[in-house]
XYZ file of C-alpha atoms in Angstrom:
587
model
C 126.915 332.422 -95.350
C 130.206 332.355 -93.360
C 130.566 329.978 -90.271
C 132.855 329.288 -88.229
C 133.420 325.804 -86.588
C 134.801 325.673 -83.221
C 135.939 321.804 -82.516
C 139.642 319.573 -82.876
C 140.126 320.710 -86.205
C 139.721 318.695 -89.558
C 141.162 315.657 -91.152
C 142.126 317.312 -94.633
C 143.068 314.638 -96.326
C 140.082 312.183 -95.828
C 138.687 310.985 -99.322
C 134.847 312.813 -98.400
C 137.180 315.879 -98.414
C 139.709 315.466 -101.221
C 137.941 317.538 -103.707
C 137.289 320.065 -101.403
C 139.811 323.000 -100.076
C 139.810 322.809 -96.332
C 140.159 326.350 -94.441
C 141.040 326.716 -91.144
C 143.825 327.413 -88.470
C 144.154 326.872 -84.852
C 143.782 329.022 -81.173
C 145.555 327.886 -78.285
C 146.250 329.977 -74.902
C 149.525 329.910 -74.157
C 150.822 329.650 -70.631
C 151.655 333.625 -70.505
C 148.101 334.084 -71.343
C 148.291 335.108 -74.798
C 146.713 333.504 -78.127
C 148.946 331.695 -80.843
C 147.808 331.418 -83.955
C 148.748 328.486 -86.008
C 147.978 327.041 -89.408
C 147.719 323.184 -88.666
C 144.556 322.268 -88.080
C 144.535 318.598 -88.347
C 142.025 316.761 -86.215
C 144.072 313.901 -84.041
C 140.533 313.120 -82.063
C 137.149 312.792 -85.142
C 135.072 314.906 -83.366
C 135.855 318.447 -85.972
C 136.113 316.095 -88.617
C 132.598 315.036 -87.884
C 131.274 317.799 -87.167
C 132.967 319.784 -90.225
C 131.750 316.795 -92.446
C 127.912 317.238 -91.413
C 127.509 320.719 -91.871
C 129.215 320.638 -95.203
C 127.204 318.324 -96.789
C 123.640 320.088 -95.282
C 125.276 323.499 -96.559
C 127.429 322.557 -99.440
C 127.331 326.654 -100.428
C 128.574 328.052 -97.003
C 131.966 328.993 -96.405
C 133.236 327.142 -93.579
C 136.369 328.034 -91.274
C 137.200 325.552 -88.908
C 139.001 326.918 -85.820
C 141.217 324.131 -84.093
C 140.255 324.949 -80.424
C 141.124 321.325 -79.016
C 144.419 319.173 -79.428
C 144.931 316.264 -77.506
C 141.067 316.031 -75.994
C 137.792 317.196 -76.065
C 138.342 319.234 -73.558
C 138.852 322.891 -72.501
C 139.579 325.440 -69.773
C 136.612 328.204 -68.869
C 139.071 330.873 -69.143
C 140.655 329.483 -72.083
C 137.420 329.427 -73.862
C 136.276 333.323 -73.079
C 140.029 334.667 -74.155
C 139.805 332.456 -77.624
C 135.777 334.027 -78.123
C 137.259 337.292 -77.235
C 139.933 336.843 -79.875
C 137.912 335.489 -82.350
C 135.331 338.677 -81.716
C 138.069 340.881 -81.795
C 139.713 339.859 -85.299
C 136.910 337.952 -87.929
C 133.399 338.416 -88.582
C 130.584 335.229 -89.082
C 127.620 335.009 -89.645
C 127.066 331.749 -87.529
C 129.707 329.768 -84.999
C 129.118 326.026 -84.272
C 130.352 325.284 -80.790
C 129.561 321.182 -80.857
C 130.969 321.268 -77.260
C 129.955 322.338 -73.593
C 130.852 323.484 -70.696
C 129.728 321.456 -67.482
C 131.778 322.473 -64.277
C 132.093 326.263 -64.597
C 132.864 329.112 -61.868
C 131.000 332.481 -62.926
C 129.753 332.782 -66.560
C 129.673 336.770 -66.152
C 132.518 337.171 -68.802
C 131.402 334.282 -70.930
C 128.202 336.043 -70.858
C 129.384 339.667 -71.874
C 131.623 338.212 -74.868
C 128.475 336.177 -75.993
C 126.420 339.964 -75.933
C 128.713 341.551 -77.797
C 128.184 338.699 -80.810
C 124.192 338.962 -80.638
C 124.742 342.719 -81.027
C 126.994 342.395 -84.384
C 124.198 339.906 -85.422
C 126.597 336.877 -85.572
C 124.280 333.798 -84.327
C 126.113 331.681 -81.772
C 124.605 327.554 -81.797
C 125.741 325.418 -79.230
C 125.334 322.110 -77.921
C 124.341 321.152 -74.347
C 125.778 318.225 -72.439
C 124.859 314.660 -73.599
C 124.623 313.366 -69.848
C 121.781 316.015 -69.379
C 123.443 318.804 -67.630
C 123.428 322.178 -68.096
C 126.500 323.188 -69.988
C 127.772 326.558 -71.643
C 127.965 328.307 -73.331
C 125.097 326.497 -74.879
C 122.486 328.176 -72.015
C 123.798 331.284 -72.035
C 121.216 334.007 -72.653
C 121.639 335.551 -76.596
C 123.052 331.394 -77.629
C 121.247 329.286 -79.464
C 121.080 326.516 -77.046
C 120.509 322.750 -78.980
C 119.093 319.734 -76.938
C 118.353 316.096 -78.617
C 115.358 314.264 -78.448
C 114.540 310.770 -79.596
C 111.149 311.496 -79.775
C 111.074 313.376 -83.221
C 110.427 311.559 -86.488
C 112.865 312.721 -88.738
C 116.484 313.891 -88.552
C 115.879 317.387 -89.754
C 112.710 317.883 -87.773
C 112.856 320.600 -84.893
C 111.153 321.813 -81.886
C 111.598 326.136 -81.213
C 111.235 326.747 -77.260
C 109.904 329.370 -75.772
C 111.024 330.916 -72.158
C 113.517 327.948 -71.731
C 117.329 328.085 -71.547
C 117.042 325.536 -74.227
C 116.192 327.043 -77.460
C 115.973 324.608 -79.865
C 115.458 320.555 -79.748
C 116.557 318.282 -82.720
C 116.148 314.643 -83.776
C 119.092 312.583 -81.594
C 119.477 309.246 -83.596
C 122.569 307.170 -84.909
C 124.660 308.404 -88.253
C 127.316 307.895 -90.198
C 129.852 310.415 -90.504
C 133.741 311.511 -91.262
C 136.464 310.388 -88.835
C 139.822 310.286 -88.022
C 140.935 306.112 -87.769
C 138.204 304.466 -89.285
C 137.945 306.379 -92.315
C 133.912 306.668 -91.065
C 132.227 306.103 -87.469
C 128.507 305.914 -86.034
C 128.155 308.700 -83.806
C 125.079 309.767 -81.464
C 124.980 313.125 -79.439
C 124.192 316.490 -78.801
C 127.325 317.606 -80.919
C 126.123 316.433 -83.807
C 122.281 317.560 -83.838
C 124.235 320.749 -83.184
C 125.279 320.667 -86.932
C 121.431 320.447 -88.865
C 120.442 322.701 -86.132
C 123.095 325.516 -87.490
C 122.048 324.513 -90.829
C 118.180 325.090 -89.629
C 119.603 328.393 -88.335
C 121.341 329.002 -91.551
C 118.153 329.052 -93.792
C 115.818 330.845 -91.136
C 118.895 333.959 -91.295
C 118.518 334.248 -95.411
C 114.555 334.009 -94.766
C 114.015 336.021 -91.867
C 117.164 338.182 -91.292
C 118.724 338.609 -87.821
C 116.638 340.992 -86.133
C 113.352 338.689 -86.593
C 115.633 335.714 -86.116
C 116.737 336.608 -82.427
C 113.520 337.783 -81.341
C 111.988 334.410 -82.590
C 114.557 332.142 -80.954
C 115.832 334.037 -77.180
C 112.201 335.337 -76.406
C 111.675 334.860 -72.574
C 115.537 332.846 -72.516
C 116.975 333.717 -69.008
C 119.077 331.095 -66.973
C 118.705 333.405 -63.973
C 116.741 332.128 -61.418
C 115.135 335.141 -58.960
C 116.974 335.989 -56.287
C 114.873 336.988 -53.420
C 115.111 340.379 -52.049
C 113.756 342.659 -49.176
C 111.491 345.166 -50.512
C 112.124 347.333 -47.832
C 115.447 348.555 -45.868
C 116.729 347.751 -42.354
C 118.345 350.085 -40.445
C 117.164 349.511 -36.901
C 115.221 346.597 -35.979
C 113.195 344.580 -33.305
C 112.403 341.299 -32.678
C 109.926 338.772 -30.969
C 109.563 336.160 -29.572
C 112.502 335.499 -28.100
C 112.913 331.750 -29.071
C 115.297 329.327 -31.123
C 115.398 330.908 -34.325
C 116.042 334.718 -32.772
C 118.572 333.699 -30.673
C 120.644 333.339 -33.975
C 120.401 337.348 -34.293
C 121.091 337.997 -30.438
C 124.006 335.769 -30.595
C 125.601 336.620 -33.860
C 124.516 340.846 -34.129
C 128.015 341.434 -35.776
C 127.089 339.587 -38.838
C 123.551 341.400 -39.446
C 124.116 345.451 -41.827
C 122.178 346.853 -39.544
C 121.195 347.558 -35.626
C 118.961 345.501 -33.517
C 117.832 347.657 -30.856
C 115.541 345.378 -28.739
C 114.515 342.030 -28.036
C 110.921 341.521 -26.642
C 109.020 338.212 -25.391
C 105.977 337.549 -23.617
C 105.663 337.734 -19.627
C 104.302 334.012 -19.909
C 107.562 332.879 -21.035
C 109.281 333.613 -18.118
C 112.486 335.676 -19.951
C 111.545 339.267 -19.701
C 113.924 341.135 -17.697
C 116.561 338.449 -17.909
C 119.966 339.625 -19.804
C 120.492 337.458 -23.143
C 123.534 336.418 -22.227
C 122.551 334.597 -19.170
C 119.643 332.944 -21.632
C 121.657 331.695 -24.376
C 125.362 331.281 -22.439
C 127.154 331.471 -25.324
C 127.501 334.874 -26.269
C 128.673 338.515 -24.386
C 124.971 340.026 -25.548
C 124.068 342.113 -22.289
C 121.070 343.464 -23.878
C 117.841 343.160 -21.363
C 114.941 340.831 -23.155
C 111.637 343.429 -22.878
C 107.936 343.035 -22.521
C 106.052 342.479 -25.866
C 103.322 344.615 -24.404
C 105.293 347.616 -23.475
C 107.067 348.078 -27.421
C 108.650 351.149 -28.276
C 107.508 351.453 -31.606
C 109.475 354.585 -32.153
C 112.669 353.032 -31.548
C 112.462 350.622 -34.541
C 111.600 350.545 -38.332
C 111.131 346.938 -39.506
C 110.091 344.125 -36.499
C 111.037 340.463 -36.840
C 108.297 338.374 -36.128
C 110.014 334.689 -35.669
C 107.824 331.577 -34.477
C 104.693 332.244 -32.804
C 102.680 329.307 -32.790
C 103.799 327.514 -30.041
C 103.948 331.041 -27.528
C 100.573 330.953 -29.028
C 99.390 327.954 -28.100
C 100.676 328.251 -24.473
C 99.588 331.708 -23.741
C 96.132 331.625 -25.890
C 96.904 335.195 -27.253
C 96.915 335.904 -31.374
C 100.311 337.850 -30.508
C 100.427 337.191 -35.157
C 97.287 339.658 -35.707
C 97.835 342.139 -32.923
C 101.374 342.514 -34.085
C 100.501 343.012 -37.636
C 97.801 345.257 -36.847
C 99.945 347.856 -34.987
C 102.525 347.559 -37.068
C 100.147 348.577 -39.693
C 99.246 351.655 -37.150
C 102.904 352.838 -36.948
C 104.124 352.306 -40.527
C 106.790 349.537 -39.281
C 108.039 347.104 -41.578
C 107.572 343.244 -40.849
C 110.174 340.155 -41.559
C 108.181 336.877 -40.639
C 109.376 333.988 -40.445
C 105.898 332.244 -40.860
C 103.437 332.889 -43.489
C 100.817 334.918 -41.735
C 97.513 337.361 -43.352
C 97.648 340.632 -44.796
C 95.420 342.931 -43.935
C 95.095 345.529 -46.839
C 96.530 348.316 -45.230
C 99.473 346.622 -44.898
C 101.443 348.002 -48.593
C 103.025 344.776 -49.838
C 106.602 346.645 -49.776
C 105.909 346.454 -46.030
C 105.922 342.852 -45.505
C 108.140 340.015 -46.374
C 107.654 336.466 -45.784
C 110.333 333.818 -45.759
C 109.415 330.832 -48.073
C 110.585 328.986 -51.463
C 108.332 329.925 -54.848
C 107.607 328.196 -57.958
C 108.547 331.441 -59.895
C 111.910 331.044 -58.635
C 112.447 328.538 -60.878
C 113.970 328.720 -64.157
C 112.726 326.266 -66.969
C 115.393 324.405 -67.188
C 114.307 321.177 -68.857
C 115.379 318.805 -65.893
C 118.883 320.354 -66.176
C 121.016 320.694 -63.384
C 123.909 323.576 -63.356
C 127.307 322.358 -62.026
C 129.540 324.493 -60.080
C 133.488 324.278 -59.518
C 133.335 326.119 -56.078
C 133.739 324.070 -53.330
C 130.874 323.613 -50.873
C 130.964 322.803 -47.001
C 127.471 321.701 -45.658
C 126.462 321.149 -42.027
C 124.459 318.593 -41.090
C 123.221 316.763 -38.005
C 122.224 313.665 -36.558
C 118.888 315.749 -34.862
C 117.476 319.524 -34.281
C 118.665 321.589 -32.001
C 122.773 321.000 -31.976
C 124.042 324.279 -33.273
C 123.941 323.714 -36.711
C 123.341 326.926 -37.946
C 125.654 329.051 -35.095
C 128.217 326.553 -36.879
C 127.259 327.705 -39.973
C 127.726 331.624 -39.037
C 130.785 330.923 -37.136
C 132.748 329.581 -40.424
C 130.925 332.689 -42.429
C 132.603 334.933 -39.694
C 136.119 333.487 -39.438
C 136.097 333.070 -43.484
C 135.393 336.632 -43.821
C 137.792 337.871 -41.520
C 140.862 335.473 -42.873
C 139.672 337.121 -46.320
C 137.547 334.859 -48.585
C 134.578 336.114 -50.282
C 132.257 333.547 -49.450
C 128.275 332.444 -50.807
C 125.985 331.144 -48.408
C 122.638 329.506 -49.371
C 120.537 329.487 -45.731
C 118.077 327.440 -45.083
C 116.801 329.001 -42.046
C 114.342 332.151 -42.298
C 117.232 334.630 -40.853
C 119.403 333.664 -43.921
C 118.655 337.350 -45.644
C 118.828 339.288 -42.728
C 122.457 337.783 -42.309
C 123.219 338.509 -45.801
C 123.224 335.557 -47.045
C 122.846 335.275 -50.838
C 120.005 332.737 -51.352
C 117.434 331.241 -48.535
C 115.755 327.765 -48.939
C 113.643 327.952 -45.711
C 113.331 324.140 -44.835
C 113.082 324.520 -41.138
C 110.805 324.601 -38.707
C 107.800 325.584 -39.323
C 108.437 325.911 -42.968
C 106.058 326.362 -45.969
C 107.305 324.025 -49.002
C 104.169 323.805 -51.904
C 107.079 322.357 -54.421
C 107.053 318.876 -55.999
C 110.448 316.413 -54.899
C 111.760 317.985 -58.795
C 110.717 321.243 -57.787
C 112.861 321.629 -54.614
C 115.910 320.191 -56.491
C 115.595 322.296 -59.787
C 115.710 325.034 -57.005
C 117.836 324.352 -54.643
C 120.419 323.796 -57.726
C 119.675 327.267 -59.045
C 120.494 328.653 -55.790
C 123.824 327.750 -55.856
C 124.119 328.491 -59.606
C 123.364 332.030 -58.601
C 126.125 332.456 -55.745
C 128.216 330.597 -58.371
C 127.727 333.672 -60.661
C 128.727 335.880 -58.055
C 132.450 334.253 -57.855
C 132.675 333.391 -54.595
C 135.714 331.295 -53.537
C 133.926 329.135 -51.031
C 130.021 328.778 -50.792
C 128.914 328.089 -47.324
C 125.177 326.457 -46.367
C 123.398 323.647 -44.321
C 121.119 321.044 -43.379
C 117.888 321.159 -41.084
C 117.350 318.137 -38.354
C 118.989 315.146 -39.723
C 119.698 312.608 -42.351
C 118.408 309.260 -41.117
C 115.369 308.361 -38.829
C 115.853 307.499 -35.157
C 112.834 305.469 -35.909
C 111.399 303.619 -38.630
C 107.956 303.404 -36.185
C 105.953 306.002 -38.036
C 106.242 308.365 -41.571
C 106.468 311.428 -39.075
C 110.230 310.534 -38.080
C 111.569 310.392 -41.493
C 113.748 313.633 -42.702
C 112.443 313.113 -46.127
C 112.625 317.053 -46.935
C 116.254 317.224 -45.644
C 117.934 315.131 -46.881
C 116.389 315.986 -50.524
C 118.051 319.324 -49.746
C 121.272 317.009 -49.060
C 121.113 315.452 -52.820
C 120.371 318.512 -54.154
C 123.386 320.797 -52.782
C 125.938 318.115 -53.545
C 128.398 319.202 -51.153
C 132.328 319.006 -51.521
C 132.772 318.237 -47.864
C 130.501 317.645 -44.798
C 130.730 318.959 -41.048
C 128.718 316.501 -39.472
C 126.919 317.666 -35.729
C 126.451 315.297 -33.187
C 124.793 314.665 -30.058
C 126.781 313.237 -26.623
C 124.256 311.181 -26.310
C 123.859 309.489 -29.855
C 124.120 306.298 -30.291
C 127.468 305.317 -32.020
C 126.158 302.972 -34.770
C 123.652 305.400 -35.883
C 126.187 307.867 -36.396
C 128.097 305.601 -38.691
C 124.672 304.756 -40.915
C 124.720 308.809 -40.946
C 128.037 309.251 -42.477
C 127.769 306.531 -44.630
C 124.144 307.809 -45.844
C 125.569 311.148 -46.747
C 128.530 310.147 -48.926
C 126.418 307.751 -50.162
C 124.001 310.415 -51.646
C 126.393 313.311 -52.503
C 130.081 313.714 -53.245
C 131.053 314.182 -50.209
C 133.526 313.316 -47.729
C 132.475 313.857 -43.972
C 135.639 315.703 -42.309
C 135.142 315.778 -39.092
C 131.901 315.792 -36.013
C 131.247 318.670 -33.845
C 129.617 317.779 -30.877
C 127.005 320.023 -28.771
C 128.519 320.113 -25.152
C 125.041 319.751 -23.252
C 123.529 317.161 -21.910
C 120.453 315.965 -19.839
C 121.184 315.766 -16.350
C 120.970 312.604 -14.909
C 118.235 312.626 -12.716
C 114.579 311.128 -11.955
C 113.325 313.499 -14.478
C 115.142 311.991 -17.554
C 114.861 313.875 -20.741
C 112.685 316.212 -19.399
C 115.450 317.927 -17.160
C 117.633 320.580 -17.283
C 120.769 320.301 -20.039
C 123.852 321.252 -18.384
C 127.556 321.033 -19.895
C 129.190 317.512 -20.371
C 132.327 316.874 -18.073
C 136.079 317.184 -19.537
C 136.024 312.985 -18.755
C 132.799 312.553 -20.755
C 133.820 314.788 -23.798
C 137.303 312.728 -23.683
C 135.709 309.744 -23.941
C 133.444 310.928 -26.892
C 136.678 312.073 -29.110
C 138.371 308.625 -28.609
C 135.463 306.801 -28.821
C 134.823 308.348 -32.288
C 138.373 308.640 -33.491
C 138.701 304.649 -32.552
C 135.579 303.290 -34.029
C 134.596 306.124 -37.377
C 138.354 307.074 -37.708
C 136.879 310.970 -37.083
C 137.819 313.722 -35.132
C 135.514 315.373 -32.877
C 135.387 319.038 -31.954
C 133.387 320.670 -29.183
C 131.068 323.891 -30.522
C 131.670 325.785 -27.394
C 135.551 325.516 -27.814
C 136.416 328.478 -30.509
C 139.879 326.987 -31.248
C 138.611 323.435 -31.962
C 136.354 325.214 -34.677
C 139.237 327.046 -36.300
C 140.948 323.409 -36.232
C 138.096 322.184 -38.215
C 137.512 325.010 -40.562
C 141.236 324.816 -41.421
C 140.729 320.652 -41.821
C 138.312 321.678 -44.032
C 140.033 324.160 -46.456
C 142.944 321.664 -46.875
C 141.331 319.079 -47.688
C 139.497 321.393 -50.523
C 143.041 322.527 -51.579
C-alpha cells in the first residue's frame, strides 16, 4: 500500500523514527508559478511529524512518502494547493493521500474539483480532514474525497461511522493522544487532523478487502456539496405582468436588466392606474409604456404572465383575479411566474408554472457546516419597507456590470430570477418560509456557496424591512426572519437605507446591531428623498420630495452624530460615490 502524506514534513531524526528510513521531499510554488522540488523535508511546525508518526504505527507495512507542502505554518494558498495536486497527479502514483489539513475561506472549488476527479478515476483514494472549528473546509467535502469529521461520542479510537448522502463521509473517535513532535520530543494533540490518520488506515484495509471499485461506491454514494439551484422550467421571451404594484414596479423601472421583453403592464380599473403612463406612476424612471386593463389582455402578445401580489387588489376589489388568471392562462397555453403560492389546476403542465419560494430539498446535508467564501459581499439593508432597497440593489448590479465585474447576486425578492440573478431567498412580502431558524441558515449559506462556485468577483444581495423593531409593543413588529437572513449572509460591507424621517438614535442601535451580528462594516446611508407632507392628514397624506434645506440637514446631522455619509437614491452620482466607497474599502 503506497500513501502519500501531505503535511510540514517529518522530523527524521526523532528517536520513534531512528530505526526507520524516512522518505519524502518537498513542493513549494514558486513566485513565477512553477513547482520546486526539494529534498529537505524536515518538519519545523509537529503537525507532519504527528501525523506521519500515527499512520506508521497503525500501518507499520505501508510505504509512506511524506510530501513537505507547508514551511513556516499550517497554512496554504487555494491556488497553491490545486497546482501542487496537479503536480503530484501528473508525476507519482498512490494508492491513498492523507491531507490532515483544510481549506476554510476558498473562491471557486471548480479546479480543485476536476484535479480531485481525475484521482477517483486512477483509483487513488483521497482522505481528508474537515475544519476543527466546524466549518466546511476542502478539499475534505469535495465530491469523489473521503471527507473525515470527529465525534466524541464514539467509544473507541478506531471505531467509525460510514455516511450516506452527506458531504461528510466518514466520522471517527475525536479524543486526546500522544504522539511524535517537533520540541517536546512528544505532545497531546486533539483534532480532526489526526482522526484523519486511523481513518486512512480504516480506508487502507477496506481497499485490500474490497478493492476500489466497491470501495468508492460504498463511501461517495449520494455525496454532493451542491445545493439546487432553482431554475425556470420554461423560457421567457416576451412577457406580461399584473398587478401593477410594489414588487412589479421593479421590472417597469429596471426593463434593461431583465433577457427578455416585457410587452405590457396591466392593473385593475379599481386601482385607479389604467391608462396612466408608468413613468408618471413611479417618477423615477423614462418607462412611457401605458399601464392596460386586466380585463382587456392580449393574450397573443405574450408567452409567460407575471402574476405579482394579489391579495390585497383582492381584498379591495372582491374579485379572485388568482383563479381567473390561472384559468385562462391554462386556455391559451401561457406560462405563469407567481410571486405567491397559488393552486394548480391539472391542466396546468407543471413546466408551465413556477412559484417563487425556498425548499427543504435545496438543502444539502451538510452536518451543521457552514461554507466560507473569500468574495466580498455588499448587503442592503434598511431601517423599514418601502425605501428602495432593492432599486439600490439593481442599480449597483447595473453600474458593476457596465464598469466590468462579473458579479453574483442572491435576491431575496420574488423578481430575483427574472433579473438573472443567481440564487433567490424570497423573504419578502408575502413570502412562504416552512424552514426551521437552522434551515434558513444552512440555506441561505449554500446560496452563496453556489455563486461562490461560479467565480464571481463581487456577490451582490439584500435585506427585506429592517433590522431592529420600532416597537417592542407586540411579537408582530419584530424582523425576526430578516435579520436571520442578516447572520446568515455575513456580509463584507453594509449599505444601510434610511428614512428622512427616522429617528436618529434608532439608526445608531441599527448600525450597531448589524456589525454586531455579521462582519460587517456599515459604509455609508442612502436616504429615500420622500416624505409625508405636512398636513392635517399626517401619515396618511401624499409623499412628496424632501427640500434641498431638509436633505442638508439630514447629511450633517448624520455625518456629525454616526460619523456617516449620506447619499440621496434619486441622485445617480451620489450612488456611484457610494458604490466606489464601497469597492475601496473592499480593496
Amino acid at each position: 500500500m503506497k500513501i502519500a502524506i501531505l503535511d510540514s514534513g517529518v522530523r527524521k531524526g526523532h528517536p520513534a523514527f531512528e530505526s526507520k528510513a524516512v522518505e519524502g521531499f518537498s513542493l513549494k510554488v514558486t513566485e513565477t508559478g512553477e513547482i520546486q522540488k526539494g529534498y529537505d523535508f524536515e518538519d519545523t511546525i509537529g503537525h507532519g511529524t504527528a501525523v506521519y508518526y500515527l499512520i506508521k504505527c497503525l500501518i507499520p507495512i505501508a510505504d509512506i512518502v511524506n510530501i513537505k507542502i507547508y514551511f513556516d505554518q499550517a497554512e496554504i494558498h487555494q491556488s497553491d494547493f490545486e497546482y501542487i495536486l496537479e503536480f503530484i497527479y501528473n508525476n507519482f502514483q498512490f494508492d491513498i493521500i492523507n491531507i490532515s489539513m483544510g481549506i476554510v475561506n476558498c473562491c471557486s472549488t471548480m479546479k480543485m474539483q476536476a484535479i480531485c476527479d481525475k484521482f477517483y478515476q486512477r483509483n487513488t483514494i483521497i482522505v481528508s480532514a474537515f475544519d476543527n472549528e466546524g466549518a466546511v473546509s476542502f478539499p475534505a467535502a469535495l465530491d469523489h474525497v473521503v471527507g473525515v469529521d470527529g465525534s466524541e461520542s464514539l467509544l473507541d479510537i478506531k471505531d467509525y461511522i460510514i455516511k450516506q448522502n452527506s458531504i461528510v463521509n466518514i466520522v471517527g473517535k475525536s479524543k486526546y493522544q500522544k504522539v511524535a513532535w517537533t520540541f517536546p520530543d512528544y505532545n497531546i494533540v486533539k483534532g480532526n487532523s489526526f482522526t484523519c490518520c486511523y481513518v486512512t488506515a480504516i480506508i487502507s484495509n477496506l481497499l485490500q478487502n474490497n478493492g476500489s471499485k466497491r470501495l468508492q461506491e460504498l463511501l461517495f454514494s449520494g455525496k454532493s456539496i451542491h445545493h439546487t439551484t432553482e431554475k425556470l422550467p420554461f423560457k421567457i421571451i416576451n412577457a406580461a405582468a399584473f398587478p401593477f404594484n410594489k414588487e412589479i414596479h421593479a421590472l417597469a423601472g429596471n426593463e434593461g436588466l431583465l433577457s427578455f421583453n416585457m410587452v405590457a403592464y396591466y392593473s385593475a380599473a379599481e386601482s385607479g392606474q389604467v391608462g396612466r403612463r408608468i413613468s408618471s406612476v413611479l417618477g423615477y424612471t423614462a418607462n412611457q409604456r401605458t399601464i392596460q386593463d386586466v380585463s382587456q389582455i392580449d393574450w397573443e402578445s405574450f408567452d409567460t404572465l407575471i402574476i405579482g401580489h394579489l391579495n390585497q387588489l383582492e381584498t379591495l376589489t372582491r374579485h379572485d383575479y388568482s383563479r381567473k388568471l390561472i384559468n385562462l392562462a391554462c386556455e391559451h397555453h401561457k406560462n405563469i411566474y407567481s410571486f405567491d403560492t397559488i393552486e394548480v389546476s391539472k391542466e396546468l403542465h407543471k413546466n408551465n408554472i413556477y412559484i417563487a419560494k425556498a425548499a427543504k430539498e435545496q438543502i444539502v446535508k451538510s452536518e451543521k457546516k457552514l461554507f466560507q467564501t473569500n468574495i466580498p459581499i455588499i448587503c442592503v439593508c434598511g431601517t423599514n419597507s418601502r425605501q428602495g432597497k432593492y432599486s439600490l440593489q439593481l442599480y449597483f448590479r447595473k453600474r458593476l456590470n457596465e464598469i466590468g465585474y462579473k458579479v453574483g447576486q442572491l435576491g431575496t425578492e420574488p423578481s430575483a430570477i427574472l433579473f438573472g440573478m443567481d440564487e433567490m431567498f424570497h423573504c419578502g412580502y408575502n413570502q412562504q418560509i416552512n424552514l426551521s431558524i437552522e434551515e434558513i441558515y444552512l440555506l441561505i449559506n449554500q446560496m452563496l456557496w453556489n455563486i461562490t462556485n461560479n467565480n464571481p468577483e463581487i456577490i451582490l444581495t439584500g435585506c427585506q424591512s429592517g433590522v431592529l423593531p420600532y416597537s417592542y409593543s407586540n411579537i408582530k413588529y419584530f424582523p425576526t426572519i430578516h435579520r436571520i437572513c442578516l447572520e446568515a449572509m455575513q456580509p463584507d460591507v453594509v449599505v444601510l437605507c434610511i428614512n428622512p424621517f427616522d429617528d436618529i438614535e434608532y439608526v445608531r442601535r441599527t448600525v450597531y446591531a448589524i456589525e454586531g451580528v455579521t462582519r460587517a462594516r456599515v459604509i455609508g446611508c442612502v436616504c429615500y428623498p420622500k416624505d409625508y407632507s405636512e398636513d392635517w392628514k399626517g401619515n396618511f397624506s401624499k409623499t412628496v420630495r424632501i427640500s434641498k434645506e431638509k436633505e442638508e440637514m439630514i447629511k450633517n446631522s448624520y455625518k456629525k452624530k454616526l460619523g456617516l455619509n449620506v447619499y440621496m437614491l434619486d441622485v445617480p452620482q451620489e450612488l456611484d460615490d457610494l458604490l466606489i466607497s464601497c469597492l475601496e474599502y473592499m480593496s
